[in-house]
Amino acid sequence: MEQGVLSIQRLNKGALQTLQQLEDTAEKVSDSEENHVKHQQHLNALQKAVQALQIKRDQLKKDLQNTPWKVLRSSVLDEKDGQLCMSSRSDRTGINEESIQEALSAALKVKAQHTLTHTCRLTGCSVTSVMKGKHKHIRICWDTFSNGQYCEPYYMELQTSRNHNSLSISRHSLPYFLPINSMSQDLNKDITGFVNCVKDYLNAYISRRQQAFTLQNQHNTILDGEVHTSASFDNITFDLKLTNQSEPCTASIALVFDNLLLTSPSRVFVRIKDGDISRSASRKLCNHLKSVLAAHPLHIAVDKLK
């Protein structure tokens, strides 16, 4: 009897172990199938993304092939010395001349805007397009800085001719004393040079102006009166109290900038106004003041003269 019971118990134990093993195997198979499904879903998603990118690539290729520039390059356009011109080739048979002119105008416009945008990016300027009625104008913005601080922007709007092959100045906010007319003569020959030239004039003007403002605001205790300037700050005059000399005196100083592109004076005039100082000492002091004022920015030079 006891042997029968033991046999039944061993049989039950073996059956339970087998059942447990089957359940474990089933779970592993289920996990494997679930991972396979997730992997397949991920793979499908990647394939769809690749297909979408391929479609986008094909569309971009098509757009590039159909641009006016590409069409003209392949059929009727030549470039000589950087200038666009109509080709003299004989393979233009069957091409509509009106379509050619429209495509040429569009290509010239795109080229001008691309050149301008690239130029402004290189020089730290910004360029945008604005609508004026039915016509599109190009706006250039020059941001100005002094000693790492932002000052103010200056703007210029350019308009294209009817055939889009030339640019002209529509309006601007540049200072009136800048030689705009002479600079604009090279606008259509070298737009990079034009943008850089305007930038150089603005930077020089801002530098001279901020030197004078800094002198007036931060060194007014050693000034006898106010700083006087011309509109373009190419002429700056002030009276400086020299109290650190063995014989205190006041010097009348005039700085002259012969060129609006200069940030340091080309000429310095010094005259001792008052004070009990000998002629030789006065001459020596004037030469010293001239050398310091010519070698350093105005506010730094005054610091050295305190």
mmCIF file of C-alpha atoms in Angstrom:
data_model
loop_
_atom_site.group_PDB
_atom_site.id
_atom_site.type_symbol
_atom_site.label_atom_id
_atom_site.label_comp_id
_atom_site.label_asym_id
_atom_site.label_seq_id
_atom_site.Cartn_x
_atom_site.Cartn_y
_atom_site.Cartn_z
ATOM 1 C CA MET A 1 0.000 0.000 0.000
ATOM 2 C CA GLU A 2 2.771 2.340 1.005
ATOM 3 C CA GLN A 3 4.703 1.546 -2.148
ATOM 4 C CA GLY A 4 1.641 2.487 -4.243
ATOM 5 C CA VAL A 5 1.324 5.827 -2.485
ATOM 6 C CA LEU A 6 4.994 6.584 -3.029
ATOM 7 C CA SER A 7 4.678 5.715 -6.697
ATOM 8 C CA ILE A 8 1.722 8.069 -7.067
ATOM 9 C CA GLN A 9 3.635 10.886 -5.310
ATOM 10 C CA ARG A 10 6.681 10.405 -7.563
ATOM 11 C CA LEU A 11 4.404 10.377 -10.575
ATOM 12 C CA ASN A 12 2.694 13.614 -9.493
ATOM 13 C CA LYS A 13 6.020 15.260 -8.769
ATOM 14 C CA GLY A 14 7.396 14.324 -12.164
ATOM 15 C CA ALA A 15 4.247 15.527 -13.916
ATOM 16 C CA LEU A 16 4.353 18.884 -12.103
ATOM 17 C CA GLN A 17 7.989 19.412 -13.045
ATOM 18 C CA THR A 18 7.242 18.603 -16.647
ATOM 19 C CA LEU A 19 4.285 21.005 -16.614
ATOM 20 C CA GLN A 20 6.437 23.744 -15.111
ATOM 21 C CA GLN A 21 9.078 23.218 -17.764
ATOM 22 C CA LEU A 22 6.449 23.433 -20.479
ATOM 23 C CA GLU A 23 5.102 26.676 -19.005
ATOM 24 C CA ASP A 24 8.634 28.159 -18.844
ATOM 25 C CA THR A 25 9.287 27.150 -22.419
ATOM 26 C CA ALA A 26 5.971 28.686 -23.516
ATOM 27 C CA GLU A 27 6.845 31.995 -21.779
ATOM 28 C CA LYS A 28 10.246 32.078 -23.465
ATOM 29 C CA VAL A 29 8.662 31.449 -26.833
ATOM 30 C CA SER A 30 6.080 34.172 -26.135
ATOM 31 C CA ASP A 31 8.792 36.680 -25.123
ATOM 32 C CA SER A 32 10.806 35.808 -28.196
ATOM 33 C CA GLU A 33 7.791 36.308 -30.456
ATOM 34 C CA GLU A 34 6.994 39.644 -28.755
ATOM 35 C CA ASN A 35 10.574 40.858 -29.225
ATOM 36 C CA HIS A 36 10.447 39.746 -32.842
ATOM 37 C CA VAL A 37 7.236 41.723 -33.374
ATOM 38 C CA LYS A 38 8.768 44.852 -31.788
ATOM 39 C CA HIS A 39 11.909 44.472 -33.868
ATOM 40 C CA GLN A 40 9.833 44.087 -37.019
ATOM 41 C CA GLN A 41 7.792 47.170 -36.151
ATOM 42 C CA HIS A 42 10.975 49.194 -35.596
ATOM 43 C CA LEU A 43 12.394 47.907 -38.870
ATOM 44 C CA ASN A 44 9.199 48.880 -40.712
ATOM 45 C CA ALA A 45 9.338 52.368 -39.220
ATOM 46 C CA LEU A 46 12.944 52.779 -40.374
ATOM 47 C CA GLN A 47 12.058 51.580 -43.858
ATOM 48 C CA LYS A 48 9.225 54.120 -44.060
ATOM 49 C CA ALA A 49 11.594 56.892 -42.927
ATOM 50 C CA VAL A 50 14.137 55.880 -45.566
ATOM 51 C CA GLN A 51 11.433 55.851 -48.242
ATOM 52 C CA ALA A 52 10.273 59.305 -47.191
ATOM 53 C CA LEU A 53 13.835 60.636 -47.400
ATOM 54 C CA GLN A 54 14.294 59.077 -50.814
ATOM 55 C CA ILE A 55 11.099 60.739 -52.051
ATOM 56 C CA LYS A 56 12.282 64.077 -50.671
ATOM 57 C CA ARG A 57 15.688 63.592 -52.293
ATOM 58 C CA ASP A 58 14.108 62.826 -55.665
ATOM 59 C CA GLN A 59 11.877 65.902 -55.380
ATOM 60 C CA LEU A 60 14.830 68.127 -54.536
ATOM 61 C CA LYS A 61 16.751 66.757 -57.510
ATOM 62 C CA LYS A 62 13.769 67.490 -59.719
ATOM 63 C CA ASP A 63 13.469 71.031 -58.349
ATOM 64 C CA LEU A 64 17.154 71.644 -58.959
ATOM 65 C CA GLN A 65 16.897 70.413 -62.522
ATOM 66 C CA ASN A 66 13.971 72.758 -63.165
ATOM 67 C CA THR A 67 15.422 75.953 -61.701
ATOM 68 C CA PRO A 68 15.898 78.805 -64.181
ATOM 69 C CA TRP A 69 19.616 78.757 -63.517
ATOM 70 C CA LYS A 70 19.945 75.038 -64.320
ATOM 71 C CA VAL A 71 17.794 75.260 -67.413
ATOM 72 C CA LEU A 72 19.685 78.229 -68.757
ATOM 73 C CA ARG A 73 23.041 76.689 -67.920
ATOM 74 C CA SER A 74 22.204 73.585 -69.889
ATOM 75 C CA SER A 75 20.763 75.301 -72.919
ATOM 76 C CA VAL A 76 21.108 78.991 -73.587
ATOM 77 C CA LEU A 77 23.304 80.636 -70.946
ATOM 78 C CA ASP A 78 27.016 81.309 -70.951
ATOM 79 C CA GLU A 79 29.094 83.109 -68.356
ATOM 80 C CA LYS A 80 31.983 85.309 -69.437
ATOM 81 C CA ASP A 81 34.124 87.096 -66.870
ATOM 82 C CA GLY A 82 31.471 86.487 -64.216
ATOM 83 C CA GLN A 83 28.710 88.090 -66.324
ATOM 84 C CA LEU A 84 25.644 86.294 -67.636
ATOM 85 C CA CYS A 85 25.033 86.441 -71.377
ATOM 86 C CA MET A 86 22.995 84.645 -74.019
ATOM 87 C CA SER A 87 24.733 81.706 -75.646
ATOM 88 C CA SER A 88 25.563 81.778 -79.351
ATOM 89 C CA ARG A 89 25.171 78.016 -79.674
ATOM 90 C CA SER A 90 22.925 76.681 -82.374
ATOM 91 C CA ASP A 91 21.065 74.136 -80.194
ATOM 92 C CA ARG A 92 18.361 76.603 -79.166
ATOM 93 C CA THR A 93 15.989 75.556 -81.918
ATOM 94 C CA GLY A 94 12.450 75.171 -80.685
ATOM 95 C CA ILE A 95 13.001 77.037 -77.431
ATOM 96 C CA ASN A 96 10.523 79.799 -76.739
ATOM 97 C CA GLU A 97 12.395 83.116 -76.588
ATOM 98 C CA GLU A 98 9.928 84.626 -74.122
ATOM 99 C CA SER A 99 10.444 81.706 -71.747
ATOM 100 C CA ILE A 100 14.180 82.146 -72.120
ATOM 101 C CA GLN A 101 14.000 85.812 -71.129
ATOM 102 C CA GLU A 102 11.782 85.056 -68.133
ATOM 103 C CA ALA A 103 14.131 82.330 -66.976
ATOM 104 C CA LEU A 104 17.141 84.592 -67.494
ATOM 105 C CA SER A 105 15.552 87.392 -65.441
ATOM 106 C CA ALA A 106 14.718 84.954 -62.647
ATOM 107 C CA ALA A 107 18.255 83.556 -62.679
ATOM 108 C CA LEU A 108 19.781 87.028 -62.503
ATOM 109 C CA LYS A 109 17.529 87.937 -59.594
ATOM 110 C CA VAL A 110 18.369 84.755 -57.697
ATOM 111 C CA LYS A 111 22.075 85.270 -58.310
ATOM 112 C CA ALA A 112 21.972 88.868 -57.062
ATOM 113 C CA GLN A 113 20.055 87.959 -53.917
ATOM 114 C CA HIS A 114 22.310 84.962 -53.228
ATOM 115 C CA THR A 115 25.434 87.094 -53.609
ATOM 116 C CA LEU A 116 24.006 89.772 -51.340
ATOM 117 C CA THR A 117 22.921 87.291 -48.672
ATOM 118 C CA HIS A 118 26.287 85.561 -48.704
ATOM 119 C CA THR A 119 28.091 88.890 -48.456
ATOM 120 C CA CYS A 120 26.031 90.083 -45.503
ATOM 121 C CA ARG A 121 26.549 86.826 -43.639
ATOM 122 C CA LEU A 122 30.297 87.199 -44.020
ATOM 123 C CA THR A 123 30.305 90.784 -42.754
ATOM 124 C CA GLY A 124 27.964 90.370 -39.815
ATOM 125 C CA CYS A 125 25.070 92.184 -41.490
ATOM 126 C CA SER A 126 21.569 90.865 -42.098
ATOM 127 C CA VAL A 127 19.479 90.903 -45.267
ATOM 128 C CA THR A 128 15.748 90.478 -45.757
ATOM 129 C CA SER A 129 13.207 90.914 -48.552
ATOM 130 C CA VAL A 130 10.326 93.358 -48.207
ATOM 131 C CA MET A 131 7.355 93.984 -50.476
ATOM 132 C CA LYS A 132 6.739 97.503 -51.748
ATOM 133 C CA GLY A 133 3.445 97.275 -53.576
ATOM 134 C CA LYS A 134 4.027 94.665 -56.256
ATOM 135 C CA HIS A 135 7.791 94.994 -56.149
ATOM 136 C CA LYS A 136 10.251 93.212 -53.895
ATOM 137 C CA HIS A 137 12.998 95.256 -52.281
ATOM 138 C CA ILE A 138 16.103 94.014 -50.506
ATOM 139 C CA ARG A 139 16.836 95.471 -47.076
ATOM 140 C CA ILE A 140 20.336 95.440 -45.574
ATOM 141 C CA CYS A 141 20.879 96.075 -41.868
ATOM 142 C CA TRP A 142 24.254 97.019 -40.403
ATOM 143 C CA ASP A 143 24.490 96.561 -36.632
ATOM 144 C CA THR A 144 27.063 98.767 -34.918
ATOM 145 C CA PHE A 145 29.061 98.063 -31.770
ATOM 146 C CA SER A 146 31.590 99.879 -29.632
ATOM 147 C CA ASN A 147 33.770 98.245 -26.974
ATOM 148 C CA GLY A 148 31.564 95.159 -27.084
ATOM 149 C CA GLN A 149 28.326 97.128 -26.573
ATOM 150 C CA TYR A 150 25.508 97.346 -29.115
ATOM 151 C CA CYS A 151 24.848 100.862 -30.406
ATOM 152 C CA GLU A 152 22.236 101.141 -33.166
ATOM 153 C CA PRO A 153 21.308 99.653 -36.537
ATOM 154 C CA TYR A 154 21.440 101.350 -39.939
ATOM 155 C CA TYR A 155 19.315 100.289 -42.887
ATOM 156 C CA MET A 156 19.366 100.458 -46.654
ATOM 157 C CA GLU A 157 16.774 99.281 -49.174
ATOM 158 C CA LEU A 158 17.831 98.225 -52.649
ATOM 159 C CA GLN A 159 15.463 97.869 -55.559
ATOM 160 C CA THR A 160 16.013 95.802 -58.668
ATOM 161 C CA SER A 161 15.521 97.077 -62.189
ATOM 162 C CA ARG A 162 12.701 95.749 -64.344
ATOM 163 C CA ASN A 163 14.934 93.131 -65.947
ATOM 164 C CA HIS A 164 16.447 92.296 -62.521
ATOM 165 C CA ASN A 165 20.013 92.721 -63.737
ATOM 166 C CA SER A 166 20.947 95.774 -61.661
ATOM 167 C CA LEU A 167 20.416 97.208 -58.194
ATOM 168 C CA SER A 168 19.869 100.783 -57.053
ATOM 169 C CA ILE A 169 19.416 102.441 -53.663
ATOM 170 C CA SER A 170 15.787 103.130 -52.821
ATOM 171 C CA ARG A 171 16.270 104.713 -49.389
ATOM 172 C CA HIS A 172 18.534 104.426 -46.353
ATOM 173 C CA SER A 173 19.091 105.616 -42.795
ATOM 174 C CA LEU A 174 22.864 106.028 -43.077
ATOM 175 C CA PRO A 175 24.397 109.284 -41.767
ATOM 176 C CA TYR A 176 24.121 112.014 -44.364
ATOM 177 C CA PHE A 177 27.844 112.809 -44.342
ATOM 178 C CA LEU A 178 28.883 109.365 -45.631
ATOM 179 C CA PRO A 179 29.849 109.429 -49.336
ATOM 180 C CA ILE A 180 26.859 107.362 -50.451
ATOM 181 C CA ASN A 181 26.905 108.551 -54.052
ATOM 182 C CA SER A 182 30.524 107.635 -54.665
ATOM 183 C CA MET A 183 30.165 104.280 -52.903
ATOM 184 C CA SER A 184 27.011 103.346 -54.845
ATOM 185 C CA GLN A 185 28.830 103.683 -58.175
ATOM 186 C CA ASP A 186 30.354 100.252 -57.539
ATOM 187 C CA LEU A 187 27.124 98.693 -56.251
ATOM 188 C CA ASN A 188 26.539 96.579 -59.353
ATOM 189 C CA LYS A 189 30.223 95.916 -60.024
ATOM 190 C CA ASP A 190 31.274 94.663 -56.594
ATOM 191 C CA ILE A 191 28.484 94.321 -54.060
ATOM 192 C CA THR A 192 30.861 92.724 -51.545
ATOM 193 C CA GLY A 193 33.096 95.762 -51.689
ATOM 194 C CA PHE A 194 30.082 98.066 -51.347
ATOM 195 C CA VAL A 195 28.754 96.340 -48.205
ATOM 196 C CA ASN A 196 32.220 96.229 -46.649
ATOM 197 C CA CYS A 197 32.853 99.868 -47.471
ATOM 198 C CA VAL A 198 29.638 100.990 -45.756
ATOM 199 C CA LYS A 199 30.511 98.824 -42.766
ATOM 200 C CA ASP A 200 33.975 100.400 -42.486
ATOM 201 C CA TYR A 201 32.588 103.939 -42.596
ATOM 202 C CA LEU A 202 29.967 103.137 -39.952
ATOM 203 C CA ASN A 203 32.477 101.453 -37.643
ATOM 204 C CA ALA A 204 34.850 104.404 -37.883
ATOM 205 C CA TYR A 205 32.050 106.914 -37.221
ATOM 206 C CA ILE A 206 30.771 104.973 -34.191
ATOM 207 C CA SER A 207 34.316 104.658 -32.819
ATOM 208 C CA ARG A 208 34.983 108.420 -33.026
ATOM 209 C CA ARG A 209 31.590 109.241 -31.563
ATOM 210 C CA GLN A 210 31.924 106.869 -28.617
ATOM 211 C CA GLN A 211 35.423 108.170 -27.853
ATOM 212 C CA ALA A 212 34.021 111.684 -27.564
ATOM 213 C CA PHE A 213 31.013 110.554 -25.500
ATOM 214 C CA THR A 214 33.224 108.565 -23.128
ATOM 215 C CA LEU A 215 35.519 111.561 -22.662
ATOM 216 C CA GLN A 216 32.568 113.835 -21.847
ATOM 217 C CA ASN A 217 30.777 111.409 -19.523
ATOM 218 C CA GLN A 218 33.631 109.699 -17.689
ATOM 219 C CA HIS A 219 36.333 112.366 -17.584
ATOM 220 C CA ASN A 220 34.302 115.527 -17.116
ATOM 221 C CA THR A 221 36.113 116.346 -13.846
ATOM 222 C CA ILE A 222 39.329 117.166 -15.723
ATOM 223 C CA LEU A 223 37.576 118.958 -18.562
ATOM 224 C CA ASP A 224 37.260 122.718 -18.608
ATOM 225 C CA GLY A 225 33.848 122.978 -20.283
ATOM 226 C CA GLU A 226 32.288 120.594 -22.775
ATOM 227 C CA VAL A 227 33.567 118.525 -25.670
ATOM 228 C CA HIS A 228 32.701 120.095 -29.024
ATOM 229 C CA THR A 229 32.442 118.016 -32.170
ATOM 230 C CA SER A 230 31.386 118.144 -35.787
ATOM 231 C CA ALA A 231 28.431 116.054 -36.958
ATOM 232 C CA SER A 232 30.701 113.303 -38.272
ATOM 233 C CA PHE A 233 33.052 113.563 -35.267
ATOM 234 C CA ASP A 234 35.976 114.191 -37.613
ATOM 235 C CA ASN A 235 36.781 117.304 -35.586
ATOM 236 C CA ILE A 236 36.852 117.101 -31.766
ATOM 237 C CA THR A 237 37.900 119.995 -29.525
ATOM 238 C CA PHE A 238 38.072 120.290 -25.736
ATOM 239 C CA ASP A 239 39.990 122.007 -22.946
ATOM 240 C CA LEU A 240 41.903 119.756 -20.561
ATOM 241 C CA LYS A 241 42.929 120.724 -17.020
ATOM 242 C CA LEU A 242 46.445 119.442 -16.343
ATOM 243 C CA THR A 243 46.777 119.520 -12.572
ATOM 244 C CA ASN A 244 49.457 116.822 -12.260
ATOM 245 C CA GLN A 245 52.139 119.057 -13.732
ATOM 246 C CA SER A 246 54.713 120.896 -11.684
ATOM 247 C CA GLU A 247 53.061 123.995 -13.077
ATOM 248 C CA PRO A 248 49.262 123.317 -13.444
ATOM 249 C CA CYS A 249 47.721 124.679 -16.604
ATOM 250 C CA THR A 250 44.870 124.224 -19.104
ATOM 251 C CA ALA A 251 45.479 122.928 -22.608
ATOM 252 C CA SER A 252 43.176 123.605 -25.546
ATOM 253 C CA ILE A 253 43.180 120.516 -27.783
ATOM 254 C CA ALA A 254 41.829 119.917 -31.287
ATOM 255 C CA LEU A 255 41.770 116.511 -32.995
ATOM 256 C CA VAL A 256 41.335 116.407 -36.765
ATOM 257 C CA PHE A 257 40.497 113.268 -38.762
ATOM 258 C CA ASP A 258 41.302 113.913 -42.413
ATOM 259 C CA ASN A 259 39.418 110.813 -43.555
ATOM 260 C CA LEU A 260 36.046 109.533 -42.330
ATOM 261 C CA LEU A 261 37.509 106.017 -42.248
ATOM 262 C CA LEU A 262 39.978 106.983 -39.518
ATOM 263 C CA THR A 263 39.557 106.145 -35.826
ATOM 264 C CA SER A 264 42.769 107.884 -34.718
ATOM 265 C CA PRO A 265 43.442 111.561 -35.432
ATOM 266 C CA SER A 266 45.660 112.427 -38.356
ATOM 267 C CA ARG A 267 46.496 115.792 -36.816
ATOM 268 C CA VAL A 268 46.593 117.009 -33.190
ATOM 269 C CA PHE A 269 46.731 120.693 -32.248
ATOM 270 C CA VAL A 270 47.594 121.721 -28.685
ATOM 271 C CA ARG A 271 47.748 125.210 -27.194
ATOM 272 C CA ILE A 272 48.413 126.101 -23.572
ATOM 273 C CA LYS A 273 45.612 128.485 -22.603
ATOM 274 C CA ASP A 274 46.608 129.594 -19.152
ATOM 275 C CA GLY A 275 48.986 128.793 -16.336
ATOM 276 C CA ASP A 276 52.347 130.085 -15.248
ATOM 277 C CA ILE A 277 54.516 127.922 -17.477
ATOM 278 C CA SER A 278 57.703 128.738 -19.356
ATOM 279 C CA ARG A 279 57.928 128.680 -23.113
ATOM 280 C CA SER A 280 60.268 125.691 -23.202
ATOM 281 C CA ALA A 281 58.124 123.755 -20.735
ATOM 282 C CA SER A 282 55.039 124.643 -22.771
ATOM 283 C CA ARG A 283 56.657 123.367 -25.969
ATOM 284 C CA LYS A 284 57.731 120.151 -24.280
ATOM 285 C CA LEU A 285 54.261 119.622 -22.775
ATOM 286 C CA CYS A 286 52.566 120.222 -26.143
ATOM 287 C CA ASN A 287 54.757 117.640 -27.855
ATOM 288 C CA HIS A 288 54.006 115.121 -25.100
ATOM 289 C CA LEU A 289 50.256 115.710 -25.376
ATOM 290 C CA LYS A 290 50.367 115.338 -29.147
ATOM 291 C CA SER A 291 52.238 112.038 -29.021
ATOM 292 C CA VAL A 292 49.888 110.514 -26.417
ATOM 293 C CA LEU A 293 46.692 111.698 -28.121
ATOM 294 C CA ALA A 294 47.858 110.431 -31.527
ATOM 295 C CA ALA A 295 48.866 107.002 -30.217
ATOM 296 C CA HIS A 296 45.802 106.007 -28.168
ATOM 297 C CA PRO A 297 42.001 106.222 -28.317
ATOM 298 C CA LEU A 298 40.841 109.512 -26.879
ATOM 299 C CA HIS A 299 39.476 108.326 -23.521
ATOM 300 C CA ILE A 300 42.520 106.103 -22.922
ATOM 301 C CA ALA A 301 44.915 108.925 -23.807
ATOM 302 C CA VAL A 302 43.219 111.225 -21.296
ATOM 303 C CA ASP A 303 43.566 108.523 -18.638
ATOM 304 C CA LYS A 304 47.312 108.503 -19.243
ATOM 305 C CA LEU A 305 47.440 112.288 -18.986
ATOM 306 C CA LYS A 306 45.775 112.515 -15.583
#
